[in-house]
Amino acid sequence: MGIGMVQSGYGVFLNKQTTEVERKRKNAYGTERSRDEKDKTAECMEFLRGKSEEILEKLRTGETEVSYPIGAEFYTEKEWDKLLKKFDDIQEDVRQKMEERFRKLEEKEEEKRVAEG
């Protein structure tokens, strides 16, 4: 057996480079890949490459939290909780001001009744 030679399962000595090329050309069933399979494989590899670059960019910028589309915006769970807390605080403030306003109106009406009566 020479340098770079391998023995196939059938006892035939082949050049190692030839077997690597043949292995890459064949699919899992041992048959030649069609052009569609090659195109599909290249497309899948390109998709995976793009996704891996996207993930690396998110890791570099610190955007590792999952974000959800809400309306025209995307919010992480932390951002959404913060937004809801602000909204609740504003709503509570408005409720208190409305209660105070109604209380003052009632006091004025009571003063009118006392003054008339």
mmCIF file of C-alpha atoms in Angstrom:
data_model
loop_
_atom_site.group_PDB
_atom_site.id
_atom_site.type_symbol
_atom_site.label_atom_id
_atom_site.label_comp_id
_atom_site.label_asym_id
_atom_site.label_seq_id
_atom_site.Cartn_x
_atom_site.Cartn_y
_atom_site.Cartn_z
ATOM 1 C CA MET A 1 0.000 0.000 0.000
ATOM 2 C CA GLY A 2 1.488 3.343 -1.073
ATOM 3 C CA ILE A 3 1.498 6.715 0.656
ATOM 4 C CA GLY A 4 -1.944 8.354 0.556
ATOM 5 C CA MET A 5 -3.621 5.094 -0.429
ATOM 6 C CA VAL A 6 -6.562 3.591 1.436
ATOM 7 C CA GLN A 7 -8.243 0.274 1.111
ATOM 8 C CA SER A 8 -11.937 0.405 0.289
ATOM 9 C CA GLY A 9 -14.440 -1.969 1.828
ATOM 10 C CA TYR A 10 -13.997 -4.201 -1.212
ATOM 11 C CA GLY A 11 -10.237 -4.603 -0.802
ATOM 12 C CA VAL A 12 -9.411 -2.169 -3.633
ATOM 13 C CA PHE A 13 -6.624 0.315 -2.984
ATOM 14 C CA LEU A 14 -7.582 3.873 -3.891
ATOM 15 C CA ASN A 15 -5.962 7.272 -3.611
ATOM 16 C CA LYS A 16 -7.158 8.945 -0.400
ATOM 17 C CA GLN A 17 -7.923 12.223 -2.223
ATOM 18 C CA THR A 18 -10.121 10.381 -4.683
ATOM 19 C CA THR A 19 -12.137 8.786 -1.894
ATOM 20 C CA GLU A 20 -12.621 12.131 -0.127
ATOM 21 C CA VAL A 21 -13.886 13.738 -3.320
ATOM 22 C CA GLU A 22 -16.179 10.814 -4.025
ATOM 23 C CA ARG A 23 -17.467 10.861 -0.457
ATOM 24 C CA LYS A 24 -18.328 14.556 -0.734
ATOM 25 C CA ARG A 25 -20.090 13.991 -4.042
ATOM 26 C CA LYS A 26 -22.269 11.192 -2.717
ATOM 27 C CA ASN A 27 -25.259 11.556 -0.450
ATOM 28 C CA ALA A 28 -26.075 9.435 2.598
ATOM 29 C CA TYR A 29 -27.352 6.601 0.400
ATOM 30 C CA GLY A 30 -24.117 6.327 -1.583
ATOM 31 C CA THR A 31 -25.608 7.652 -4.797
ATOM 32 C CA GLU A 32 -24.429 10.711 -6.695
ATOM 33 C CA ARG A 33 -25.920 13.982 -5.541
ATOM 34 C CA SER A 34 -28.077 15.783 -8.057
ATOM 35 C CA ARG A 35 -27.646 19.467 -8.844
ATOM 36 C CA ASP A 36 -30.815 20.192 -6.823
ATOM 37 C CA GLU A 37 -29.327 18.507 -3.773
ATOM 38 C CA LYS A 38 -26.108 20.512 -4.203
ATOM 39 C CA ASP A 39 -28.067 23.751 -4.575
ATOM 40 C CA LYS A 40 -30.193 22.908 -1.542
ATOM 41 C CA THR A 41 -27.106 22.078 0.501
ATOM 42 C CA ALA A 42 -25.443 25.355 -0.512
ATOM 43 C CA GLU A 43 -28.640 27.236 0.323
ATOM 44 C CA CYS A 44 -28.853 25.599 3.750
ATOM 45 C CA MET A 45 -25.202 26.322 4.449
ATOM 46 C CA GLU A 46 -25.697 29.979 3.475
ATOM 47 C CA PHE A 47 -28.739 30.200 5.762
ATOM 48 C CA LEU A 48 -26.804 28.692 8.677
ATOM 49 C CA ARG A 49 -23.853 30.999 8.025
ATOM 50 C CA GLY A 50 -26.167 34.016 8.087
ATOM 51 C CA LYS A 51 -27.847 32.895 11.309
ATOM 52 C CA SER A 52 -24.506 32.267 13.005
ATOM 53 C CA GLU A 53 -23.313 35.752 12.007
ATOM 54 C CA GLU A 54 -26.556 37.215 13.358
ATOM 55 C CA ILE A 55 -26.094 35.394 16.675
ATOM 56 C CA LEU A 56 -22.460 36.515 16.942
ATOM 57 C CA GLU A 57 -23.478 40.130 16.313
ATOM 58 C CA LYS A 58 -26.143 39.895 19.027
ATOM 59 C CA LEU A 59 -23.575 38.470 21.437
ATOM 60 C CA ARG A 60 -21.150 41.304 20.627
ATOM 61 C CA THR A 61 -23.801 43.979 21.231
ATOM 62 C CA GLY A 62 -25.255 42.266 24.312
ATOM 63 C CA GLU A 63 -28.690 41.644 22.788
ATOM 64 C CA THR A 64 -29.006 38.109 24.083
ATOM 65 C CA GLU A 65 -32.563 38.388 25.418
ATOM 66 C CA VAL A 66 -35.498 37.169 23.392
ATOM 67 C CA SER A 67 -37.612 39.997 21.995
ATOM 68 C CA TYR A 68 -41.258 39.827 21.012
ATOM 69 C CA PRO A 69 -43.039 41.923 18.378
ATOM 70 C CA ILE A 70 -45.669 44.095 20.023
ATOM 71 C CA GLY A 71 -47.324 46.486 17.632
ATOM 72 C CA ALA A 72 -44.629 48.133 15.525
ATOM 73 C CA GLU A 73 -41.928 47.603 18.174
ATOM 74 C CA PHE A 74 -39.924 44.684 19.553
ATOM 75 C CA TYR A 75 -39.552 44.399 23.327
ATOM 76 C CA THR A 76 -37.532 42.076 25.522
ATOM 77 C CA GLU A 77 -39.252 40.787 28.647
ATOM 78 C CA LYS A 78 -37.246 43.256 30.761
ATOM 79 C CA GLU A 79 -38.194 46.196 28.536
ATOM 80 C CA TRP A 80 -41.847 45.104 28.510
ATOM 81 C CA ASP A 81 -41.945 44.852 32.344
ATOM 82 C CA LYS A 82 -40.358 48.315 32.585
ATOM 83 C CA LEU A 83 -42.916 49.742 30.145
ATOM 84 C CA LEU A 84 -45.813 48.179 32.073
ATOM 85 C CA LYS A 85 -44.444 49.537 35.371
ATOM 86 C CA LYS A 86 -44.273 53.060 33.891
ATOM 87 C CA PHE A 87 -47.783 52.691 32.508
ATOM 88 C CA ASP A 88 -49.105 51.468 35.871
ATOM 89 C CA ASP A 89 -47.398 54.377 37.676
ATOM 90 C CA ILE A 90 -48.895 56.914 35.264
ATOM 91 C CA GLN A 91 -52.326 55.304 35.530
ATOM 92 C CA GLU A 92 -52.155 55.394 39.331
ATOM 93 C CA ASP A 93 -51.114 59.069 39.229
ATOM 94 C CA VAL A 94 -54.050 59.927 36.934
ATOM 95 C CA ARG A 95 -56.453 58.018 39.208
ATOM 96 C CA GLN A 96 -55.253 59.941 42.289
ATOM 97 C CA LYS A 97 -55.589 63.299 40.493
ATOM 98 C CA MET A 98 -59.099 62.409 39.329
ATOM 99 C CA GLU A 99 -60.122 61.409 42.874
ATOM 100 C CA GLU A 100 -58.745 64.692 44.212
ATOM 101 C CA ARG A 101 -60.554 66.650 41.502
ATOM 102 C CA PHE A 102 -63.882 64.927 42.279
ATOM 103 C CA ARG A 103 -63.352 65.486 46.002
ATOM 104 C CA LYS A 104 -62.801 69.224 45.410
ATOM 105 C CA LEU A 105 -65.904 69.415 43.195
ATOM 106 C CA GLU A 106 -67.965 67.700 45.900
ATOM 107 C CA GLU A 107 -66.626 70.140 48.514
ATOM 108 C CA LYS A 108 -67.615 73.120 46.313
ATOM 109 C CA GLU A 109 -71.081 71.694 45.788
ATOM 110 C CA GLU A 110 -71.439 71.098 49.519
ATOM 111 C CA GLU A 111 -70.367 74.699 50.233
ATOM 112 C CA LYS A 112 -72.998 75.934 47.707
ATOM 113 C CA ARG A 113 -75.711 73.887 49.414
ATOM 114 C CA VAL A 114 -74.720 75.185 52.838
ATOM 115 C CA ALA A 115 -74.600 78.769 51.555
ATOM 116 C CA GLU A 116 -78.050 78.472 49.893
ATOM 117 C CA GLY A 117 -79.744 76.634 52.656
#
